[in-house]
Coordinates of C-alpha atoms and ligand atoms in Angstrom, one line a residue:
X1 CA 109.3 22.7 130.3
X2 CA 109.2 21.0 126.9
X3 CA 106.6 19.0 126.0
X4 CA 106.9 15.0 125.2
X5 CA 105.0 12.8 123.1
X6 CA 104.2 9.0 123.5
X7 CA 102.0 6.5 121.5
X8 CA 100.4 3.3 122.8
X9 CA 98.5 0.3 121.5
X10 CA 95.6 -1.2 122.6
X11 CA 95.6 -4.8 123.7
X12 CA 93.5 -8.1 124.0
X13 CA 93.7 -10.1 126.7
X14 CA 94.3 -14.1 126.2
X15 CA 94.1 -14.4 129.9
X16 CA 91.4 -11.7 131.5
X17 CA 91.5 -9.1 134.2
X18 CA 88.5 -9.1 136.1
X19 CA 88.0 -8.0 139.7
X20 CA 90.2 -5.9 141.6
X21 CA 91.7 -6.7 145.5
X22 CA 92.7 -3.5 145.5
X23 CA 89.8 -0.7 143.5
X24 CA 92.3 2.7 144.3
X25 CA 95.6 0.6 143.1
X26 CA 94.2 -1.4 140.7
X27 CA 95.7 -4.4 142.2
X28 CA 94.1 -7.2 140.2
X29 CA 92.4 -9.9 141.8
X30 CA 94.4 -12.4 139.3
X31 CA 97.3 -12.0 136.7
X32 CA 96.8 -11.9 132.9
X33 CA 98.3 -12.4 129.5
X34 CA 98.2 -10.2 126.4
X35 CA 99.1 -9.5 122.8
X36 CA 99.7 -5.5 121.5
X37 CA 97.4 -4.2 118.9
X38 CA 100.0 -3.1 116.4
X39 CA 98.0 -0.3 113.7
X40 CA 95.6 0.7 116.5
X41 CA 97.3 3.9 118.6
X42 CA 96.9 6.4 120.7
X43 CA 99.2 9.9 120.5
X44 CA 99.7 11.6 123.5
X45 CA 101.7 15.1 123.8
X46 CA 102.0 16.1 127.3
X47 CA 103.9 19.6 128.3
X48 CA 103.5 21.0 132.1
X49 CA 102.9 24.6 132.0
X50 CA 103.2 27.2 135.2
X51 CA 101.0 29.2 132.6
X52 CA 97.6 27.4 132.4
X53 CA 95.6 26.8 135.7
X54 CA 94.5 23.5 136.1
X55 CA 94.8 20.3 133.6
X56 CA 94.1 20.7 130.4
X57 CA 92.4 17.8 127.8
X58 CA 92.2 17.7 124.2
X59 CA 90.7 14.5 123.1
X60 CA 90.3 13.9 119.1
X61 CA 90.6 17.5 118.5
X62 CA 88.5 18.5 121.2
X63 CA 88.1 19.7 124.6
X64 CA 87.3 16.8 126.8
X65 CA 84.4 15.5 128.8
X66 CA 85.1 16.5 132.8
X67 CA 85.3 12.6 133.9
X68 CA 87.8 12.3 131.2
X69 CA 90.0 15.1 132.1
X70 CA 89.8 14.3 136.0
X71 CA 91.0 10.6 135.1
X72 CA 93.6 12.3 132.9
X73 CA 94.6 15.3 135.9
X74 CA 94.4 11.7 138.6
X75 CA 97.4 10.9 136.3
X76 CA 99.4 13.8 136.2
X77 CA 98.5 14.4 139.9
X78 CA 101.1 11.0 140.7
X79 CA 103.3 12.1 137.9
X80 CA 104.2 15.7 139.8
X81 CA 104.1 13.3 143.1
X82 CA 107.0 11.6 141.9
X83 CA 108.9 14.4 140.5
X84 CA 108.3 17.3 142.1
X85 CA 107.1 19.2 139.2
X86 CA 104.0 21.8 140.5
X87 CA 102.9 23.1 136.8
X88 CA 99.4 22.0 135.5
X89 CA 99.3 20.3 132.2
X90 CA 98.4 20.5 128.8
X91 CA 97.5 17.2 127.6
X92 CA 96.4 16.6 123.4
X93 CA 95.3 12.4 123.0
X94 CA 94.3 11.0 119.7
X95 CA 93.2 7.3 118.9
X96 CA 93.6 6.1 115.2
X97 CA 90.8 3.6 115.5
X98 CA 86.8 5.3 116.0
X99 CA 85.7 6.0 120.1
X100 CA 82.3 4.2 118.8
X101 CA 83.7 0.9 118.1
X102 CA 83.9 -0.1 121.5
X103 CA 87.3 -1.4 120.9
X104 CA 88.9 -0.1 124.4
X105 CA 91.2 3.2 124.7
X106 CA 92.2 3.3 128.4
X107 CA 94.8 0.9 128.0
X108 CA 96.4 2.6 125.0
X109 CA 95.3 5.8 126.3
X110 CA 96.6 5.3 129.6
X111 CA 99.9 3.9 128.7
X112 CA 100.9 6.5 126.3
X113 CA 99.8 8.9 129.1
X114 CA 102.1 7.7 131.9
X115 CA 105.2 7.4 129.4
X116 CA 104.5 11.4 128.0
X117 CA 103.7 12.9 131.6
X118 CA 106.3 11.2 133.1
X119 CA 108.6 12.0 130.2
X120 CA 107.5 15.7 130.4
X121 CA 108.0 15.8 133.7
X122 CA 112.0 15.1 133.5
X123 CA 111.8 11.6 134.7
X124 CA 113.4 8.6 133.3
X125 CA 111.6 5.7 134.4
X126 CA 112.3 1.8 133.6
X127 CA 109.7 -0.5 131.9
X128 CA 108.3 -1.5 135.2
X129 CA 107.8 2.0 137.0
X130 CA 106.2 2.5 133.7
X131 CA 104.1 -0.5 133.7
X132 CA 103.0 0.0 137.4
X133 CA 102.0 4.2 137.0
X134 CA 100.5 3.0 134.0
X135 CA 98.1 0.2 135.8
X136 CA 97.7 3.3 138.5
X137 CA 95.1 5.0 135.3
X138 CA 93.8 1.8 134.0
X139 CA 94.6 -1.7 134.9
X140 CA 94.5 -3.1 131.1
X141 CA 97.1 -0.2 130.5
X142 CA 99.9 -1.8 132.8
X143 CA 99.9 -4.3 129.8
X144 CA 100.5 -1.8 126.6
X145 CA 103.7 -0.5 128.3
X146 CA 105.9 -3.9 126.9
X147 CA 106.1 -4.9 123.4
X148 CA 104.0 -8.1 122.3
X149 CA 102.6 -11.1 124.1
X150 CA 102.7 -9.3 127.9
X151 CA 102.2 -11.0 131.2
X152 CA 100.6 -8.6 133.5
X153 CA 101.6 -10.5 137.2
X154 CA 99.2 -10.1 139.9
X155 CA 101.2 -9.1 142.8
X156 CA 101.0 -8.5 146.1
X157 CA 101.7 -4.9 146.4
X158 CA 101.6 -1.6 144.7
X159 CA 105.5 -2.0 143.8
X160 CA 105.7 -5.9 142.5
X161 CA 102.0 -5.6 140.2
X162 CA 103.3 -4.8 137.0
X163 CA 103.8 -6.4 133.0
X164 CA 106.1 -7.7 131.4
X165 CA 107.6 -9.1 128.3
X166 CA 106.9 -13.1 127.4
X167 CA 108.1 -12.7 123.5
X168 CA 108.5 -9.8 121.1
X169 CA 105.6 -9.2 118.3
X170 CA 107.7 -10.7 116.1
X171 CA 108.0 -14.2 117.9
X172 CA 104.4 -15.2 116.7
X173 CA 102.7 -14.2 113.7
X174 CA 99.2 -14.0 115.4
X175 CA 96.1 -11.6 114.2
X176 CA 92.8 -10.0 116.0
X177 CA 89.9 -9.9 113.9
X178 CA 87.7 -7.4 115.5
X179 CA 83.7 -8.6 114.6
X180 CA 82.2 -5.2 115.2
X181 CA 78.4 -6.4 116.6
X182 CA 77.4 -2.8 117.9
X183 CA 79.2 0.6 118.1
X184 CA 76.7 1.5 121.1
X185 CA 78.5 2.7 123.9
X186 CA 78.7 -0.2 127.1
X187 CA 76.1 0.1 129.6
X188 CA 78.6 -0.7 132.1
X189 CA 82.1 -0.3 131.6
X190 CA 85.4 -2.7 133.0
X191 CA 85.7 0.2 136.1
X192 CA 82.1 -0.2 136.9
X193 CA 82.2 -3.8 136.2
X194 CA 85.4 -4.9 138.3
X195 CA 83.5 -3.9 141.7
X196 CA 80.6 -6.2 140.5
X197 CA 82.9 -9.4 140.3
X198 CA 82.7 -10.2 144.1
X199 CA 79.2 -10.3 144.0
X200 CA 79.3 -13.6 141.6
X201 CA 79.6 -16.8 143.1
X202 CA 82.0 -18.3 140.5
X203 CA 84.7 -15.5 140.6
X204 CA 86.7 -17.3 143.6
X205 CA 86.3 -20.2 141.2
X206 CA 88.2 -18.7 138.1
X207 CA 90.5 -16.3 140.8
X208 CA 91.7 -20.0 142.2
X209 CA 92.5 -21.3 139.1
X210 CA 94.1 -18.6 137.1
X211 CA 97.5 -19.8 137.8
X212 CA 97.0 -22.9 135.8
X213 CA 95.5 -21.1 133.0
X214 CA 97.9 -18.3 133.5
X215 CA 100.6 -21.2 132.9
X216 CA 98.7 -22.9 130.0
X217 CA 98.4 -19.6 128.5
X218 CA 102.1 -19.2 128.8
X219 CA 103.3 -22.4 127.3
X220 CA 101.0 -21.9 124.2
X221 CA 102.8 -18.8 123.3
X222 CA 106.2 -19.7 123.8
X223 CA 105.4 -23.4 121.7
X224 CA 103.7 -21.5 119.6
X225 CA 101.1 -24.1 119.8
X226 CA 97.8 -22.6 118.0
X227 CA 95.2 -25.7 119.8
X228 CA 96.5 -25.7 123.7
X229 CA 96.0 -21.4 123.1
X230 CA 92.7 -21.6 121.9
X231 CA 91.2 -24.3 124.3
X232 CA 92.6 -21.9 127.2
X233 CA 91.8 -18.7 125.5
X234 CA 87.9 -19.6 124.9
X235 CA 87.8 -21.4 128.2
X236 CA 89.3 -18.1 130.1
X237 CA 86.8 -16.1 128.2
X238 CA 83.7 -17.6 129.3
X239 CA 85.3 -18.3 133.1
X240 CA 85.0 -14.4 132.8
X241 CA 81.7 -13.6 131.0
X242 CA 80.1 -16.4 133.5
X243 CA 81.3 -14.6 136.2
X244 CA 80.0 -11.4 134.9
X245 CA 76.7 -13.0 134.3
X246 CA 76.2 -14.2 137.8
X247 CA 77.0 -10.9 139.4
X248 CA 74.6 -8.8 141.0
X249 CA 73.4 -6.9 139.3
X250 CA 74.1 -9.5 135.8
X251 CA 76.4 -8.0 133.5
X252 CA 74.8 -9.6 129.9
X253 CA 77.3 -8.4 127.2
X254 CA 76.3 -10.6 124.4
X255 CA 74.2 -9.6 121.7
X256 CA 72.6 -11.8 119.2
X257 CA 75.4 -11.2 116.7
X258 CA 78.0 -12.2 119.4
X259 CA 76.8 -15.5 119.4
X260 CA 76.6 -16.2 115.9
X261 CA 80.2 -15.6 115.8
X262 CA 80.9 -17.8 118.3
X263 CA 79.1 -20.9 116.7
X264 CA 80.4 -19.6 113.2
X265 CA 84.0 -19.7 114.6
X266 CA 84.1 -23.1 116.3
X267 CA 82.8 -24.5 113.3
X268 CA 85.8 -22.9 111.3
X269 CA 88.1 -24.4 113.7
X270 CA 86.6 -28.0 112.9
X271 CA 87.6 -27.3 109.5
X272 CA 90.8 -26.9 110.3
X273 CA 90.9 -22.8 110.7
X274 CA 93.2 -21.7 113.2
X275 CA 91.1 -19.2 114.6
X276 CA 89.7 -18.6 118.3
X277 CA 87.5 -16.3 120.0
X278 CA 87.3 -14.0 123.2
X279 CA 85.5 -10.8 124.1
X280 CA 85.7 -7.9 126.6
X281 CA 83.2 -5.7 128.2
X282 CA 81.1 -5.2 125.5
X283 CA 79.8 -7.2 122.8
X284 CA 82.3 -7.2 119.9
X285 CA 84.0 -10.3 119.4
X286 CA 87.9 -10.8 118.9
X287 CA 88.3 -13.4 116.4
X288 CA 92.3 -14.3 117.5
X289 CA 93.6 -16.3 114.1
X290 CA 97.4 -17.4 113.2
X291 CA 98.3 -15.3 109.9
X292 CA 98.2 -17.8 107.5
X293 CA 94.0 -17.8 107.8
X294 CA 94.1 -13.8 108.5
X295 CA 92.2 -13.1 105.3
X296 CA 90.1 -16.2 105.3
X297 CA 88.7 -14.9 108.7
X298 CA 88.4 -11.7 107.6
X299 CA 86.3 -12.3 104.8
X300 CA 83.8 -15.2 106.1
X301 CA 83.0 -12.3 109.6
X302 CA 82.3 -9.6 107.4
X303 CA 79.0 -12.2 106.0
X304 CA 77.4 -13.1 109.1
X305 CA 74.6 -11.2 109.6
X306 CA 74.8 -8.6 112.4
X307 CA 78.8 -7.8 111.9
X308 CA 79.0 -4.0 110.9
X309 CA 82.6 -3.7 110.6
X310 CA 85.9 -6.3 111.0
X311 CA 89.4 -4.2 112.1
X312 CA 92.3 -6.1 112.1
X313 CA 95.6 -5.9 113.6
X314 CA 98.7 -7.6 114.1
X315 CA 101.1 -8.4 117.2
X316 CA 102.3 -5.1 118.2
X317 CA 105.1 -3.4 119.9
X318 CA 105.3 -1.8 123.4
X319 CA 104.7 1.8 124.2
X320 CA 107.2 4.5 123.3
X321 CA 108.5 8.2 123.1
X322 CA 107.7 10.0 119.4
X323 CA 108.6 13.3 117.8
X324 CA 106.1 16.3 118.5
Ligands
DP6_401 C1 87.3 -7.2 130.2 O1 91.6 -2.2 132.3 O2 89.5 -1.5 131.2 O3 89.0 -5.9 129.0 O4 91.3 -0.6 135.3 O5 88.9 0.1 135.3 O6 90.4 0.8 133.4 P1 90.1 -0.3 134.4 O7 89.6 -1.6 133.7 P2 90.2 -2.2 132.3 O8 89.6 -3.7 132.4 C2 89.8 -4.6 131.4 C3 88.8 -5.7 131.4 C4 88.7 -6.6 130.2 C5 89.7 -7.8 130.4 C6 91.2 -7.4 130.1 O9 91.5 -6.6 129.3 O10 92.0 -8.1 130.8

């Protein structure tokens, strides 16, 4: 069978993930909202082969650690479940942005996975069986199947938890300024962390609630109103980060550096710098910015003390099928 070849971007979450009601489906204990990482990619070339005998990974040029390749064959595995296909495959992945900046890969990774495999594999699916098989590898990569600011809804079942479109890339001219703190690898990543969030009293809190962020979030985007987003974003950040920090055992992602962005950032903002923050599982900080102070933000994280390296991106678009 021919091969097929996909790339994906990355994403940041405005509204976050965390906590799963369902761990095997990745049905997420609350909905979120997303912008596309244009620049940062992952390639992915998938071809099934009666030839080889049992899933193959190349990541970055080479052969792939075993819990990456079984995440990669758990993939595949639903792939020949849904079209029949009985070959193993070959699978090559490359990101464009460095494994050991802790900016995350499975969603990109993931995404551009399910679109080549199921590609590969002779099927044609829509956006949203797209979105759902992605979600079925890593939830985060339900979100870097559609183009731009995405709404991953929660859902009830495997079939209705999927993302979806709020506006093209083009719709908002917004920026992620990466603040690389540490390049260590996380002590505990988002799929040994989303187990722990049930273990925290405030996560029912921030579960209850996500609608009306969810909407807040929502409204901001489509108004394009830069001071409703960032009161929700920041607010929705450390809903999520006190959760983790309550959970047994505490998940403490902050370094000292991560905090000194924080306070440098709000007191940009009071200056009149459209800039806001928000951080994942680790302890980089996403400086989110309107285009217009881009370079201004830039500039002033790559002085603070602690910040090793500032990448920068752009809205970007959704996932999609590229030459071999
Ligand atoms: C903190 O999607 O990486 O980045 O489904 O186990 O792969 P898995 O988890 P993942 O979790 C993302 C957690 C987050 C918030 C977010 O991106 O919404």
């Amino acid at each position: 069978m021919p091969p097929s070849s996909s790339l994906a971007h990355p994403n940041i979450a405005f509204i976050k993930y965390w906590g799963n009601r369902d761990h095997a489906l990745r049905l997420p204990a609350n909905g979120s909202i997303s912008m596309n990482l244009a620049g940062l990619e992952t390639r992915t070339t998938v071809q099934f082969d009666s030839g080889i005998h049992q899933d193959e990974l190349t990541l970055n040029s080479q052969p792939a650690p075993e819990a990456a390749r079984l995440r990669v064959a758990a993939m595949l595995d639903r792939v020949r479940a849904l079209s029949g296909v009985t070959a193993p495959g070959r699978v090559t992945s490359a990101n464009n942005f460095p494994m050991g900046t802790g900016i995350a890969s499975s969603a990109s990774s993931m995404a551009a996975l399910a679109l080549a495999a199921s590609t590969a594999a002779g099927l044609n699916l829509t956006e949203r069986e797209l979105s759902i098989l992605a979600r079925t590898g890593s939830g985060s990569a339900a979100r870097s199947i559609p183009g731009g600011f995405v709404e991953w809804q929660a859902g009830a079942t495997h079939e209705d938890s999927y993302a979806f479109s709020l506006a093209p890339a083009e719709h908002w001219a917004l920026a992620d300024c990466i603040a690389v703190v540490s390049a260590a690898h996380k002590a505990t990543g988002s799929s040994e962390g989303h187990p722990l969030a049930d273990t925290s009293l405030l996560q029912p809190v921030r579960v209850a609630d996500a609608p009306r962020r969810l909407a807040l979030c929502r409204e901001a985007i489509l108004a394009r109103d830069f001071a409703a987003f960032a009161e929700i974003v920041e607010q929705d950040n450390l809903l999520m980060h006190a959760v983790m920090m309550t959970g047994r055992p505490p998940l403490l992602y902050w370094q000292p550096a991560t905090l000194a962005v924080l306070h440098a950032a709000a007191g940009w903002r009071a200056e009149g710098i459209e800039a806001c923050c928000t951080i994942d599982a680790g302890p980089n900080v996403h400086v989110i910015c309107t285009a217009q102070f881009q370079g201004e933000v830039a500039a002033r994280l790559r002085t603070i003390a602690g910040v090793q390296q500032v990448l920068e991106a752009e809205a970007g678009g959704g996932a999609r099928l590229v030459g071999n």
